[in-house]
């Protein structure tokens, strides 16, 4: 549309002054965009490992009848990490002007490799274990200038790799590096490491099924599926869970509307991996009586990628 408009000329084949000005501004903008694309290129995100979702021990057992008031949790699950690791001994690492000592008490966050990260680091391993963020720029300076001119992001992370799969980490690379020369992996003296067992994620994430509202006039109850992270309830939106045993995907909506009949139960299948029955509703007390027909099996959820888990590709 814009390009077509810039090709229009005045009668006699002469371009108007206003059209020339528009065309000049357009090509200047297009040139700037092209330069930024050449500098920035693509930004493949490291693949975050899926988390295991397990039911809380405080949930009612299968077959149990229980009452829930508006605003209360019906059932809940906890997000568990299984892709963490720790070093068996401390190690000091450095790349360019950045350095960090990583001890055996620090959890390393696991990520999966992508084609872009393998090509840029020069590694073939499929898993990375990344230490905590190291600040490279102050927030203000990065926003004003460094986001365009710097060869690294505002934060960087040292990531360890077991390239030959012998149970020892033997390479590192700088996550958050922008320039090609800083993206290349470096060999280190191999250090043994071990993977950690299932443990709650760092944000103590739980997924709660909540009785949000009861509307007697329409015989409707509204259920919310909400995460709780560090005591807060961020909006979730539609999401998916996968059965660990079968790999079956269960698409979940963040809101579930249920219309209950005057007589008889309502069955709800595969909500957060649970099967529920709405047995009765008491509008006077705002209580709903449920039965947990099936406790959730272990489920998988997409892991949450780090904000800084990027390797910037220069073309």
Short mmCIF file of C-alpha atoms in Angstrom, two decimals:
data_model
loop_
_atom_site.label_atom_id
_atom_site.label_comp_id
_atom_site.label_asym_id
_atom_site.label_seq_id
_atom_site.Cartn_x
_atom_site.Cartn_y
_atom_site.Cartn_z
CA UNK A 1 0.00 0.00 0.00
CA UNK A 2 2.72 2.49 0.97
CA UNK A 3 4.98 1.52 -1.92
CA UNK A 4 2.07 1.79 -4.35
CA UNK A 5 1.18 5.22 -3.06
CA UNK A 6 4.74 6.43 -3.57
CA UNK A 7 4.61 5.46 -7.22
CA UNK A 8 1.72 7.83 -7.97
CA UNK A 9 2.81 10.92 -9.94
CA UNK A 10 1.09 14.10 -11.00
CA UNK A 11 -0.34 14.61 -14.49
CA UNK A 12 2.43 14.82 -17.08
CA UNK A 13 4.57 12.27 -15.26
CA UNK A 14 6.09 14.72 -12.77
CA UNK A 15 6.12 13.80 -9.09
CA UNK A 16 4.76 16.34 -6.66
CA UNK A 17 6.99 17.81 -3.95
CA UNK A 18 4.89 16.21 -1.21
CA UNK A 19 5.15 12.80 -2.86
CA UNK A 20 8.93 13.20 -3.16
CA UNK A 21 9.14 14.04 0.54
CA UNK A 22 7.01 11.00 1.41
CA UNK A 23 9.15 8.78 -0.76
CA UNK A 24 12.37 10.07 0.81
CA UNK A 25 11.03 9.48 4.33
CA UNK A 26 9.85 6.00 3.34
CA UNK A 27 13.20 4.90 1.94
CA UNK A 28 15.09 6.37 4.90
CA UNK A 29 12.86 4.38 7.25
CA UNK A 30 13.22 1.25 5.14
CA UNK A 31 17.01 1.65 5.17
CA UNK A 32 17.08 2.02 8.95
CA UNK A 33 14.91 -1.08 9.37
CA UNK A 34 17.20 -3.03 7.06
CA UNK A 35 20.28 -1.97 9.06
CA UNK A 36 18.63 -2.98 12.34
CA UNK A 37 17.66 -6.34 10.86
CA UNK A 38 21.24 -6.92 9.76
CA UNK A 39 22.52 -6.07 13.21
CA UNK A 40 19.91 -7.86 15.26
CA UNK A 41 19.02 -10.85 13.15
CA UNK A 42 16.98 -13.71 14.61
CA UNK A 43 16.83 -14.54 18.30
CA UNK A 44 16.25 -18.25 18.84
CA UNK A 45 15.13 -18.98 22.40
CA UNK A 46 16.69 -21.88 24.23
CA UNK A 47 14.19 -24.67 24.73
CA UNK A 48 12.99 -24.71 28.32
CA UNK A 49 12.45 -28.22 29.65
CA UNK A 50 8.91 -29.13 30.52
CA UNK A 51 7.94 -29.18 34.17
CA UNK A 52 6.23 -32.02 35.99
CA UNK A 53 2.83 -31.11 37.50
CA UNK A 54 1.86 -33.16 40.56
CA UNK A 55 -1.30 -32.98 42.71
CA UNK A 56 -0.91 -31.46 46.16
CA UNK A 57 -1.04 -33.84 49.09
CA UNK A 58 -3.78 -31.70 50.66
CA UNK A 59 -6.27 -32.50 47.87
CA UNK A 60 -9.24 -34.72 48.79
CA UNK A 61 -8.66 -38.39 47.88
CA UNK A 62 -10.50 -39.95 44.96
CA UNK A 63 -14.12 -40.73 45.79
CA UNK A 64 -14.24 -38.13 48.55
CA UNK A 65 -17.15 -35.69 48.74
CA UNK A 66 -16.26 -32.17 49.86
CA UNK A 67 -17.76 -28.67 49.95
CA UNK A 68 -16.18 -25.49 48.56
CA UNK A 69 -17.30 -21.90 49.02
CA UNK A 70 -16.93 -19.12 46.46
CA UNK A 71 -13.34 -17.92 46.40
CA UNK A 72 -11.88 -21.16 47.72
CA UNK A 73 -9.61 -23.67 46.01
CA UNK A 74 -11.23 -26.86 44.75
CA UNK A 75 -8.05 -28.75 43.82
CA UNK A 76 -4.44 -27.73 43.26
CA UNK A 77 -1.22 -29.03 41.71
CA UNK A 78 2.42 -28.07 42.14
CA UNK A 79 4.96 -27.42 39.38
CA UNK A 80 8.15 -29.41 39.86
CA UNK A 81 11.51 -29.00 38.14
CA UNK A 82 13.38 -32.10 37.06
CA UNK A 83 15.91 -30.42 34.76
CA UNK A 84 18.16 -28.87 37.40
CA UNK A 85 21.77 -29.78 38.17
CA UNK A 86 24.58 -28.95 40.58
CA UNK A 87 28.35 -29.07 40.31
CA UNK A 88 30.24 -31.52 42.50
CA UNK A 89 32.96 -28.94 43.11
CA UNK A 90 33.25 -25.15 42.78
CA UNK A 91 34.58 -23.72 39.54
CA UNK A 92 35.51 -20.20 38.43
CA UNK A 93 34.70 -19.27 34.86
CA UNK A 94 35.25 -16.18 32.73
CA UNK A 95 34.54 -14.99 29.21
CA UNK A 96 35.63 -11.56 28.02
CA UNK A 97 35.05 -9.11 30.89
CA UNK A 98 32.61 -11.35 32.78
CA UNK A 99 33.51 -13.84 35.49
CA UNK A 100 31.67 -15.89 38.09
CA UNK A 101 32.45 -18.53 40.69
CA UNK A 102 29.81 -21.26 40.72
CA UNK A 103 29.67 -23.45 43.79
CA UNK A 104 28.05 -26.84 44.43
CA UNK A 105 25.25 -25.14 46.35
CA UNK A 106 23.93 -23.30 43.27
CA UNK A 107 21.10 -24.77 41.20
CA UNK A 108 21.88 -24.73 37.50
CA UNK A 109 18.80 -24.30 35.32
CA UNK A 110 18.48 -26.77 32.47
CA UNK A 111 17.64 -25.77 28.90
CA UNK A 112 17.46 -27.66 25.64
CA UNK A 113 19.58 -26.73 22.65
CA UNK A 114 18.13 -25.32 19.45
CA UNK A 115 19.60 -25.43 15.97
CA UNK A 116 20.57 -21.76 16.27
CA UNK A 117 22.30 -22.18 19.63
CA UNK A 118 24.25 -25.23 18.44
CA UNK A 119 25.42 -23.42 15.32
CA UNK A 120 26.50 -20.31 17.20
CA UNK A 121 28.21 -22.03 20.14
CA UNK A 122 29.85 -24.69 17.98
CA UNK A 123 28.52 -27.45 20.25
CA UNK A 124 26.46 -30.53 19.45
CA UNK A 125 25.15 -31.27 22.97
CA UNK A 126 21.39 -31.10 23.38
CA UNK A 127 21.32 -29.80 26.99
CA UNK A 128 22.71 -26.74 28.76
CA UNK A 129 22.86 -25.92 32.48
CA UNK A 130 22.88 -22.20 33.19
CA UNK A 131 23.98 -20.34 36.31
CA UNK A 132 22.31 -17.23 37.74
CA UNK A 133 22.24 -13.97 35.80
CA UNK A 134 25.19 -11.58 35.87
CA UNK A 135 24.36 -7.90 35.37
CA UNK A 136 26.14 -6.40 32.38
CA UNK A 137 24.54 -2.94 32.24
CA UNK A 138 22.53 -0.69 34.48
CA UNK A 139 18.89 -0.55 33.50
CA UNK A 140 18.95 3.12 32.48
CA UNK A 141 22.13 2.98 30.40
CA UNK A 142 20.93 -0.14 28.62
CA UNK A 143 17.58 1.41 27.74
CA UNK A 144 19.15 4.65 26.52
CA UNK A 145 22.01 3.36 24.43
CA UNK A 146 23.51 -0.03 25.21
CA UNK A 147 20.57 -2.05 23.90
CA UNK A 148 21.68 -1.03 20.39
CA UNK A 149 25.45 -0.62 20.73
CA UNK A 150 26.48 -3.27 23.27
CA UNK A 151 27.69 -6.74 22.32
CA UNK A 152 25.74 -8.29 25.23
CA UNK A 153 22.27 -8.07 26.72
CA UNK A 154 21.55 -6.26 29.98
CA UNK A 155 22.15 -9.56 31.80
CA UNK A 156 24.26 -12.57 30.81
CA UNK A 157 24.46 -16.12 32.13
CA UNK A 158 27.25 -18.67 32.11
CA UNK A 159 25.95 -21.93 30.68
CA UNK A 160 27.73 -25.27 31.18
CA UNK A 161 27.72 -28.11 28.68
CA UNK A 162 28.64 -31.80 28.84
CA UNK A 163 29.72 -32.02 25.22
CA UNK A 164 30.98 -35.62 25.25
CA UNK A 165 28.22 -36.91 27.58
CA UNK A 166 30.59 -38.39 30.18
CA UNK A 167 28.96 -36.90 33.27
CA UNK A 168 31.33 -33.93 33.42
CA UNK A 169 30.74 -30.38 32.24
CA UNK A 170 33.53 -29.45 29.85
CA UNK A 171 32.44 -26.28 28.01
CA UNK A 172 30.85 -22.94 28.82
CA UNK A 173 29.27 -20.22 26.73
CA UNK A 174 27.84 -16.79 27.48
CA UNK A 175 24.08 -16.66 27.24
CA UNK A 176 22.95 -13.16 26.27
CA UNK A 177 25.94 -12.48 24.03
CA UNK A 178 25.10 -10.59 20.85
CA UNK A 179 28.33 -10.66 18.87
CA UNK A 180 29.38 -13.82 17.10
CA UNK A 181 32.80 -13.95 18.78
CA UNK A 182 31.25 -13.91 22.26
CA UNK A 183 28.74 -16.64 21.40
CA UNK A 184 31.38 -19.32 20.79
CA UNK A 185 31.78 -21.93 23.55
CA UNK A 186 35.03 -22.27 25.53
CA UNK A 187 36.54 -25.47 26.89
CA UNK A 188 37.04 -25.69 30.65
CA UNK A 189 38.68 -28.22 32.95
CA UNK A 190 35.95 -30.91 33.21
CA UNK A 191 33.97 -30.81 36.45
CA UNK A 192 31.61 -33.54 37.61
CA UNK A 193 27.96 -32.69 38.16
CA UNK A 194 24.75 -34.42 39.14
CA UNK A 195 21.14 -33.88 38.22
CA UNK A 196 18.68 -33.02 40.98
CA UNK A 197 15.55 -34.95 41.86
CA UNK A 198 12.09 -33.45 41.48
CA UNK A 199 11.75 -30.24 43.49
CA UNK A 200 9.37 -27.25 43.53
CA UNK A 201 10.38 -24.57 41.05
CA UNK A 202 12.01 -21.37 42.26
CA UNK A 203 8.75 -19.43 42.06
CA UNK A 204 6.93 -22.05 44.15
CA UNK A 205 4.37 -22.30 41.34
CA UNK A 206 1.05 -23.95 42.05
CA UNK A 207 -1.96 -24.30 39.77
CA UNK A 208 -5.29 -23.82 41.56
CA UNK A 209 -8.80 -24.65 40.41
CA UNK A 210 -10.92 -22.00 42.15
CA UNK A 211 -14.67 -21.64 42.60
CA UNK A 212 -14.89 -18.07 41.38
CA UNK A 213 -18.60 -17.32 41.13
CA UNK A 214 -22.04 -18.83 41.64
CA UNK A 215 -25.06 -17.40 39.78
CA UNK A 216 -28.34 -18.98 41.01
CA UNK A 217 -30.45 -17.09 38.46
CA UNK A 218 -28.72 -18.79 35.51
CA UNK A 219 -27.75 -21.92 37.48
CA UNK A 220 -24.16 -21.27 36.51
CA UNK A 221 -20.91 -21.68 38.40
CA UNK A 222 -17.62 -20.24 37.15
CA UNK A 223 -14.33 -22.02 37.80
CA UNK A 224 -10.95 -20.33 37.39
CA UNK A 225 -7.66 -22.10 36.72
CA UNK A 226 -5.03 -19.80 38.15
CA UNK A 227 -1.31 -20.16 38.87
CA UNK A 228 0.13 -18.87 42.12
CA UNK A 229 3.73 -17.74 41.98
CA UNK A 230 5.42 -16.29 45.02
CA UNK A 231 1.99 -15.64 46.50
CA UNK A 232 0.63 -13.83 43.42
CA UNK A 233 -1.97 -14.93 40.87
CA UNK A 234 -0.90 -13.84 37.37
CA UNK A 235 -3.27 -14.30 34.46
CA UNK A 236 -2.65 -17.59 32.71
CA UNK A 237 -4.78 -17.74 29.57
CA UNK A 238 -5.36 -20.98 27.63
CA UNK A 239 -2.66 -23.57 28.21
CA UNK A 240 -1.92 -27.24 27.65
CA UNK A 241 -0.96 -30.15 29.87
CA UNK A 242 0.37 -33.51 28.70
CA UNK A 243 0.04 -36.91 30.33
CA UNK A 244 3.47 -38.19 31.38
CA UNK A 245 2.33 -41.78 30.78
CA UNK A 246 0.69 -41.43 27.36
CA UNK A 247 1.76 -38.04 26.00
CA UNK A 248 -1.91 -37.13 25.46
CA UNK A 249 -2.44 -33.37 25.27
CA UNK A 250 -5.21 -31.76 27.30
CA UNK A 251 -6.05 -28.24 26.18
CA UNK A 252 -7.14 -26.13 29.16
CA UNK A 253 -9.05 -22.87 29.30
CA UNK A 254 -8.38 -20.50 32.16
CA UNK A 255 -12.14 -20.16 32.78
CA UNK A 256 -14.65 -23.02 32.93
CA UNK A 257 -18.38 -22.28 32.94
CA UNK A 258 -20.61 -25.03 34.32
CA UNK A 259 -24.43 -24.97 34.16
CA UNK A 260 -25.86 -27.24 36.80
CA UNK A 261 -29.36 -28.80 36.58
CA UNK A 262 -31.89 -28.55 39.37
CA UNK A 263 -31.58 -32.28 39.94
CA UNK A 264 -28.68 -34.55 39.15
CA UNK A 265 -24.88 -34.21 39.04
CA UNK A 266 -22.62 -32.66 36.40
CA UNK A 267 -19.39 -34.44 35.44
CA UNK A 268 -16.23 -32.51 34.51
CA UNK A 269 -13.48 -34.45 32.77
CA UNK A 270 -9.74 -33.72 32.59
CA UNK A 271 -9.55 -30.39 34.37
CA UNK A 272 -5.89 -30.07 35.37
CA UNK A 273 -5.78 -33.85 35.04
CA UNK A 274 -8.64 -34.39 37.50
CA UNK A 275 -12.15 -35.75 36.96
CA UNK A 276 -14.80 -33.99 39.06
CA UNK A 277 -18.50 -34.23 39.71
CA UNK A 278 -20.65 -31.26 40.77
CA UNK A 279 -23.12 -33.04 43.06
CA UNK A 280 -25.16 -30.16 44.43
CA UNK A 281 -25.25 -26.38 44.78
CA UNK A 282 -26.53 -24.38 47.74
CA UNK A 283 -27.15 -20.78 46.62
CA UNK A 284 -28.05 -19.73 50.17
CA UNK A 285 -24.62 -20.58 51.58
CA UNK A 286 -22.66 -20.15 48.35
CA UNK A 287 -21.37 -23.70 48.65
CA UNK A 288 -20.87 -26.31 45.96
CA UNK A 289 -20.49 -29.99 46.78
CA UNK A 290 -17.93 -31.82 44.64
CA UNK A 291 -16.65 -35.34 44.34
CA UNK A 292 -13.10 -35.95 43.15
CA UNK A 293 -13.60 -38.94 40.86
CA UNK A 294 -9.97 -39.17 39.70
CA UNK A 295 -6.85 -37.66 41.21
CA UNK A 296 -4.54 -36.19 38.60
CA UNK A 297 -1.79 -38.37 37.21
CA UNK A 298 1.63 -36.74 36.73
CA UNK A 299 1.33 -34.18 33.95
CA UNK A 300 3.79 -32.18 31.89
CA UNK A 301 3.64 -28.43 31.34
CA UNK A 302 5.79 -26.29 29.08
CA UNK A 303 8.71 -24.91 31.01
CA UNK A 304 9.03 -21.19 31.41
CA UNK A 305 11.93 -19.89 29.30
CA UNK A 306 14.28 -17.43 30.93
CA UNK A 307 13.84 -13.82 29.84
CA UNK A 308 17.55 -13.78 29.04
CA UNK A 309 17.73 -17.25 27.51
CA UNK A 310 18.53 -15.96 24.04
CA UNK A 311 21.45 -16.09 21.73
CA UNK A 312 21.34 -13.19 19.30
CA UNK A 313 22.26 -14.14 15.75
CA UNK A 314 24.08 -11.58 13.63
CA UNK A 315 23.73 -11.99 9.89
#
